[in-house]
Coordinates of C-alpha atoms and ligand atoms in Angstrom, one line a residue:
X1 CA 10.7 -51.1 4.5
X2 CA 10.7 -50.4 8.3
X3 CA 7.3 -50.6 10.1
X4 CA 7.6 -46.9 11.0
X5 CA 8.2 -45.8 7.4
X6 CA 5.3 -47.9 6.2
X7 CA 3.1 -46.5 9.0
X8 CA 4.3 -42.9 8.3
X9 CA 3.5 -43.3 4.6
X10 CA 0.1 -44.7 5.4
X11 CA -0.7 -41.8 7.8
X12 CA 0.3 -39.2 5.1
X13 CA -1.6 -41.0 2.3
X14 CA -4.8 -40.9 4.4
X15 CA -4.4 -37.3 5.6
X16 CA -6.5 -34.6 3.9
X17 CA -4.3 -32.0 5.6
X18 CA -0.7 -32.2 6.7
X19 CA 1.4 -29.7 8.7
X20 CA 5.2 -30.0 8.0
X21 CA 7.3 -28.4 10.8
X22 CA 11.0 -27.9 10.2
X23 CA 14.0 -26.7 12.1
X24 CA 17.7 -26.4 11.5
X25 CA 18.2 -30.1 11.0
X26 CA 16.4 -29.9 7.7
X27 CA 19.2 -27.7 6.4
X28 CA 22.1 -29.5 8.1
X29 CA 23.0 -31.7 5.0
X30 CA 23.2 -28.5 2.9
X31 CA 26.0 -27.4 5.2
X32 CA 24.1 -24.9 7.3
X33 CA 25.2 -25.3 11.0
X34 CA 22.4 -26.2 13.4
X35 CA 22.0 -24.4 16.7
X36 CA 22.4 -27.0 19.5
X37 CA 24.2 -29.9 17.9
X38 CA 27.9 -30.5 17.8
X39 CA 29.5 -27.5 16.0
X40 CA 26.1 -25.8 16.4
X41 CA 25.9 -22.1 16.0
X42 CA 25.1 -21.5 19.6
X43 CA 28.1 -23.6 20.6
X44 CA 30.5 -21.1 19.0
X45 CA 28.3 -18.1 19.9
X46 CA 26.0 -17.8 22.9
X47 CA 22.4 -16.9 21.9
X48 CA 22.3 -14.1 24.5
X49 CA 25.5 -12.6 23.0
X50 CA 24.1 -12.2 19.5
X51 CA 20.4 -13.1 18.9
X52 CA 18.8 -10.6 21.2
X53 CA 17.7 -7.0 20.8
X54 CA 20.0 -6.1 23.7
X55 CA 23.0 -7.4 21.9
X56 CA 22.0 -5.4 18.8
X57 CA 21.5 -2.2 20.8
X58 CA 24.9 -2.8 22.5
X59 CA 26.9 -3.5 19.4
X60 CA 25.0 -3.6 16.1
X61 CA 28.3 -4.2 14.2
X62 CA 29.1 -7.5 15.8
X63 CA 25.5 -8.8 15.4
X64 CA 25.5 -7.7 11.8
X65 CA 28.9 -9.4 11.3
X66 CA 27.4 -12.7 12.6
X67 CA 24.3 -12.4 10.3
X68 CA 26.5 -11.4 7.4
X69 CA 28.6 -14.5 7.9
X70 CA 25.5 -16.7 8.2
X71 CA 24.2 -15.2 4.9
X72 CA 27.5 -15.9 3.3
X73 CA 27.3 -19.6 4.4
X74 CA 23.7 -20.1 3.3
X75 CA 24.3 -18.3 -0.1
X76 CA 27.1 -21.0 -0.7
X77 CA 24.8 -23.9 0.2
X78 CA 22.4 -25.8 -2.0
X79 CA 18.9 -27.1 -1.1
X80 CA 19.3 -30.8 -0.1
X81 CA 17.1 -33.7 -1.2
X82 CA 14.7 -33.1 1.7
X83 CA 14.0 -29.5 0.6
X84 CA 13.4 -30.6 -3.0
X85 CA 11.3 -33.6 -2.0
X86 CA 9.1 -31.5 0.2
X87 CA 8.8 -28.9 -2.5
X88 CA 7.8 -31.6 -5.1
X89 CA 5.3 -33.1 -2.6
X90 CA 3.7 -29.7 -1.9
X91 CA 3.3 -29.0 -5.6
X92 CA 1.9 -32.5 -6.3
X93 CA -0.9 -32.5 -3.8
X94 CA -3.2 -30.2 -1.9
X95 CA -3.6 -29.7 1.8
X96 CA 0.0 -29.4 2.9
X97 CA 1.2 -26.4 5.0
X98 CA 4.9 -26.0 5.6
X99 CA 5.9 -24.1 8.8
X100 CA 9.6 -23.4 9.4
X101 CA 11.7 -22.0 12.2
X102 CA 14.6 -21.7 9.9
X103 CA 15.8 -18.3 8.6
X104 CA 17.7 -19.7 5.6
X105 CA 16.0 -19.7 2.1
X106 CA 16.6 -23.3 1.3
X107 CA 12.9 -24.4 1.4
X108 CA 12.1 -21.7 -1.2
X109 CA 15.1 -22.7 -3.3
X110 CA 14.3 -26.4 -3.1
X111 CA 10.7 -25.7 -4.2
X112 CA 12.0 -23.6 -7.1
X113 CA 14.1 -26.6 -8.2
X114 CA 11.0 -28.9 -7.9
X115 CA 8.8 -26.4 -9.7
X116 CA 11.3 -26.0 -12.6
X117 CA 11.3 -29.8 -13.1
X118 CA 7.5 -29.9 -13.1
X119 CA 7.1 -26.7 -15.2
X120 CA 4.8 -25.1 -12.6
X121 CA 4.9 -22.1 -10.2
X122 CA 6.6 -22.7 -6.8
X123 CA 4.2 -20.3 -5.0
X124 CA 2.1 -23.0 -3.3
X125 CA 5.2 -24.4 -1.6
X126 CA 6.1 -21.2 0.2
X127 CA 6.7 -21.8 3.9
X128 CA 5.1 -19.9 6.9
X129 CA 8.2 -18.4 8.5
X130 CA 8.0 -18.2 12.3
X131 CA 11.4 -16.7 13.0
X132 CA 11.9 -14.5 9.9
X133 CA 14.6 -14.5 7.2
X134 CA 18.3 -14.0 7.0
X135 CA 17.7 -12.3 3.6
X136 CA 15.2 -9.7 4.9
X137 CA 15.8 -6.5 6.9
X138 CA 13.5 -4.1 8.8
X139 CA 14.1 -0.6 9.9
X140 CA 14.8 0.1 13.6
X141 CA 12.7 3.3 13.3
X142 CA 10.0 3.1 10.6
X143 CA 7.9 0.4 9.1
X144 CA 10.3 -0.2 6.2
X145 CA 10.9 -3.9 5.4
X146 CA 12.8 -5.3 2.4
X147 CA 14.6 -8.2 0.9
X148 CA 18.4 -7.6 1.3
X149 CA 21.1 -9.8 -0.1
X150 CA 24.0 -7.4 -0.3
X151 CA 27.2 -8.4 1.6
X152 CA 27.4 -6.8 5.0
X153 CA 30.3 -4.3 5.6
X154 CA 30.5 -4.3 9.4
X155 CA 33.7 -2.1 9.4
X156 CA 31.8 0.6 11.2
X157 CA 28.3 1.7 12.1
X158 CA 28.2 4.0 9.0
X159 CA 28.8 1.0 6.7
X160 CA 26.0 -1.1 8.1
X161 CA 22.7 -1.2 6.1
X162 CA 20.6 1.9 6.6
X163 CA 16.9 2.6 5.7
X164 CA 16.3 4.2 2.4
X165 CA 13.2 5.9 3.8
X166 CA 14.4 7.4 7.0
X167 CA 18.2 6.7 7.0
X168 CA 18.0 4.8 10.4
X169 CA 19.9 1.6 11.0
X170 CA 18.3 -1.6 9.5
X171 CA 18.3 -4.9 11.5
X172 CA 18.0 -8.5 10.3
X173 CA 14.3 -9.3 10.0
X174 CA 14.5 -12.3 12.3
X175 CA 12.9 -13.0 15.7
X176 CA 15.5 -12.7 18.5
X177 CA 15.2 -14.2 22.0
X178 CA 12.7 -12.3 24.1
X179 CA 10.9 -11.0 21.0
X180 CA 7.4 -11.9 20.0
X181 CA 6.9 -14.0 16.9
X182 CA 5.0 -12.4 13.9
X183 CA 1.4 -12.7 15.1
X184 CA -0.1 -13.6 11.7
X185 CA 2.5 -16.3 11.0
X186 CA 2.0 -17.9 14.4
X187 CA -1.8 -17.7 14.2
X188 CA -1.8 -19.3 10.7
X189 CA 0.7 -22.0 11.8
X190 CA -1.4 -22.9 14.8
X191 CA -4.6 -22.9 12.8
X192 CA -3.2 -25.1 10.1
X193 CA -1.7 -27.4 12.8
X194 CA -5.1 -27.8 14.5
X195 CA -6.7 -28.8 11.2
X196 CA -4.0 -31.2 10.2
X197 CA -4.5 -35.0 10.6
X198 CA -0.7 -35.4 10.7
X199 CA 2.2 -33.2 11.8
X200 CA 5.5 -34.2 10.0
X201 CA 8.4 -32.9 12.2
X202 CA 11.7 -32.7 10.4
X203 CA 15.0 -31.7 12.0
X204 CA 14.0 -29.7 15.1
X205 CA 14.9 -30.4 18.8
X206 CA 11.6 -28.7 19.8
X207 CA 13.6 -26.6 22.3
X208 CA 12.4 -23.1 21.2
X209 CA 8.9 -21.8 22.2
X210 CA 6.3 -20.8 21.2
X211 CA 7.2 -22.2 17.8
X212 CA 7.7 -25.7 19.3
X213 CA 4.0 -25.7 20.4
X214 CA 2.9 -26.1 16.7
X215 CA 3.3 -29.8 17.1
X216 CA 1.1 -29.9 20.2
X217 CA -1.7 -28.1 18.3
X218 CA -2.0 -31.1 15.9
X219 CA -1.8 -33.6 18.8
X220 CA -4.3 -31.7 20.9
X221 CA -6.8 -31.7 18.0
X222 CA -6.5 -35.5 17.7
X223 CA -3.9 -35.7 15.0
X224 CA -0.8 -37.9 14.7
X225 CA 2.9 -36.9 14.8
X226 CA 5.7 -38.3 12.6
X227 CA 9.3 -37.3 13.6
X228 CA 12.3 -37.4 11.2
X229 CA 15.6 -36.8 13.0
X230 CA 18.8 -38.8 13.7
X231 CA 18.9 -37.5 17.3
X232 CA 16.5 -37.3 20.2
X233 CA 13.9 -34.6 20.2
X234 CA 11.2 -33.2 22.5
X235 CA 8.6 -35.0 20.3
X236 CA 9.8 -38.6 20.4
X237 CA 7.4 -39.8 23.1
X238 CA 4.4 -38.4 21.2
X239 CA 5.4 -39.8 17.7
X240 CA 3.1 -42.4 16.1
X241 CA 6.0 -43.0 13.6
X242 CA 9.6 -42.2 14.5
X243 CA 12.0 -42.3 11.6
X244 CA 15.7 -42.2 12.9
X245 CA 17.8 -40.7 10.1
X246 CA 18.9 -37.7 8.2
X247 CA 16.3 -35.6 6.4
X248 CA 18.0 -35.8 3.1
X249 CA 17.8 -39.6 3.3
X250 CA 14.5 -40.2 4.9
X251 CA 12.2 -37.5 3.5
X252 CA 12.6 -38.5 -0.2
X253 CA 12.0 -42.1 0.8
X254 CA 8.9 -41.1 2.8
X255 CA 7.4 -38.7 0.2
X256 CA 8.7 -39.4 -3.3
X257 CA 7.3 -42.9 -3.9
X258 CA 4.7 -42.4 -1.2
X259 CA 1.6 -40.3 -0.4
X260 CA 0.6 -38.3 -3.4
X261 CA 4.2 -37.8 -4.2
X262 CA 3.5 -37.8 -7.9
X263 CA 4.8 -41.2 -8.6
X264 CA 2.0 -43.1 -6.8
X265 CA 2.5 -46.0 -4.4
Ligands
BV8_1 C1 9.5 -15.2 23.2 C2 16.0 -16.7 14.7 C3 8.2 -13.7 24.5 C4 17.3 -15.9 15.0 C5 15.6 -18.1 16.7 C6 14.6 -16.6 28.8 C7 14.7 -15.3 28.3 C8 14.0 -14.9 27.1 C9 13.2 -15.9 26.5 C10 13.1 -17.1 27.0 C11 13.8 -17.5 28.2 N1 13.6 -18.8 28.4 C12 12.7 -19.3 27.5 C13 12.4 -18.3 26.7 C14 11.6 -18.4 25.5 C15 12.6 -18.5 24.3 C16 13.0 -20.0 24.2 O1 12.2 -20.8 23.8 N2 14.2 -20.3 24.6 C17 14.7 -21.6 24.6 C18 16.1 -21.7 24.0 C19 14.6 -22.2 26.0 N3 11.8 -18.1 23.2 C20 11.9 -16.8 22.8 O2 12.6 -15.9 23.3 C21 10.9 -16.5 21.7 N4 10.2 -15.3 22.0 O3 9.3 -16.1 23.9 O4 9.0 -13.9 23.3 C22 7.4 -12.5 24.2 C23 6.0 -12.7 24.0 C24 5.3 -11.6 23.7 C25 5.8 -10.3 23.8 C26 7.2 -10.1 24.0 C27 8.0 -11.3 24.3 C28 11.7 -16.2 20.4 C29 12.4 -17.4 20.0 C30 13.0 -17.2 18.6 C31 14.5 -17.2 18.7 N5 15.0 -17.1 17.3 N6 16.1 -18.0 15.5 C32 18.5 -16.6 14.4 O5 18.3 -17.6 13.8 O6 19.5 -16.0 14.5 S1 15.6 -19.6 17.4 C33 16.6 -20.7 16.6 O7 16.2 -22.0 17.3 C34 16.3 -21.0 15.2 O8 15.2 -20.4 14.7 C35 16.1 -22.5 15.2 O9 15.4 -22.9 14.1 C36 15.3 -22.6 16.4 C37 15.0 -23.9 16.9 O10 16.1 -24.7 16.9 P1 16.1 -26.0 16.0 O11 15.7 -25.6 14.6 O12 15.3 -27.1 16.6 O13 17.6 -26.4 15.9 P2 18.4 -27.3 17.0 O14 19.9 -27.1 16.6 O15 17.9 -27.0 18.3 O16 18.0 -28.8 16.6 C38 18.4 -29.3 15.3 C39 17.7 -30.6 15.2 O17 18.1 -31.2 13.9 C40 18.2 -31.7 16.2 O18 17.1 -32.4 16.7 C41 19.2 -32.6 15.4 O19 19.2 -33.9 15.9 C42 18.5 -32.5 14.1 N7 19.4 -32.8 13.0 C43 20.7 -32.6 12.8 N8 21.1 -33.1 11.6 C44 20.0 -33.5 11.0 C45 18.9 -33.3 11.8 N9 17.7 -33.7 11.5 C46 17.5 -34.2 10.2 N10 18.5 -34.4 9.3 C47 19.8 -34.0 9.7 N11 20.7 -34.2 8.8
ZN2 ZN1 13.3 3.7 8.2

């Protein structure tokens, strides 16, 4: 076992509270494109063209077309071994908070798979979502919010999803560039990060703020950082243990036979 893997397992075993912080890389092996890597979403589309309130105001059809396509991709993906191992770990021990920047639903689906195998509820493994969800919508005019998994017909503005309460246009319930993050989610994430002895970072470049500052909250409160990523990240210099590899390969090896992973050391 590599020194860093042993050190990471030791850190997690000894931590009463752990903050797990994930980004697009956690879903890469499921087939969900990341944002900034080769073939990344932003490569084929520029963020300012699609993931902004201005883009939606300018042409809701093209923005909904992009989100409908991303929903279709995610719906065809399966949780990977990292999603399931994290779900199993969170169900097997107390004190773990999962914070995700991702808008896919693979953490929830991975936890459901783990919970089914354990015969328990998956509720405790629910993530704090900093950037919203592909499968939720909110009204552009009233307070209506709902889960929404129907295919998107972007043929015209009239065929886009509209609010059942006030008939106004619905938008994806995600955080666009230039928009504030949900206050309660950000506050809970930062509070949990400050109380965590260890922040386990999986699959994020750390490029997007204020979400990226979650890791600094743990560090600033005297905690340690573990990074799992095959590429360079903004956190590499502050990592006590740096595990170079894919989430689906490293995370199960780190958690399943390790800290409170249910199978003991
Ligand atoms: C805000 C939801 C202020 C939507 C996302 C200029 C104008 C406006 C704003 C700004 C500006 N300059 C800076 C800003 C701030 C901006 C920002 O941070 N920009 C960055 C790009 C410089 N932030 C904002 O605008 C935020 N809001 O600041 O509001 C405000 C405050 C108060 C009141 C009013 C306003 C909002 C940011 C949220 C944007 N929304 N997503 C959607 O998805 O469509 S961001 C998007 O990036 C996703 O959420 C994604 O999760 C997130 C972070 O990216 P990563 O997850 O890290 O993905 P990335 O591709 O970068 O990295 C993948 C990693 O995985 C890599 O390290 C790779 O090596 C690794 N990997 C690959 N394969 C694997 C792997 N790891 C493990 N295993 C593998 N197999
Ligand atoms: Zn409405």
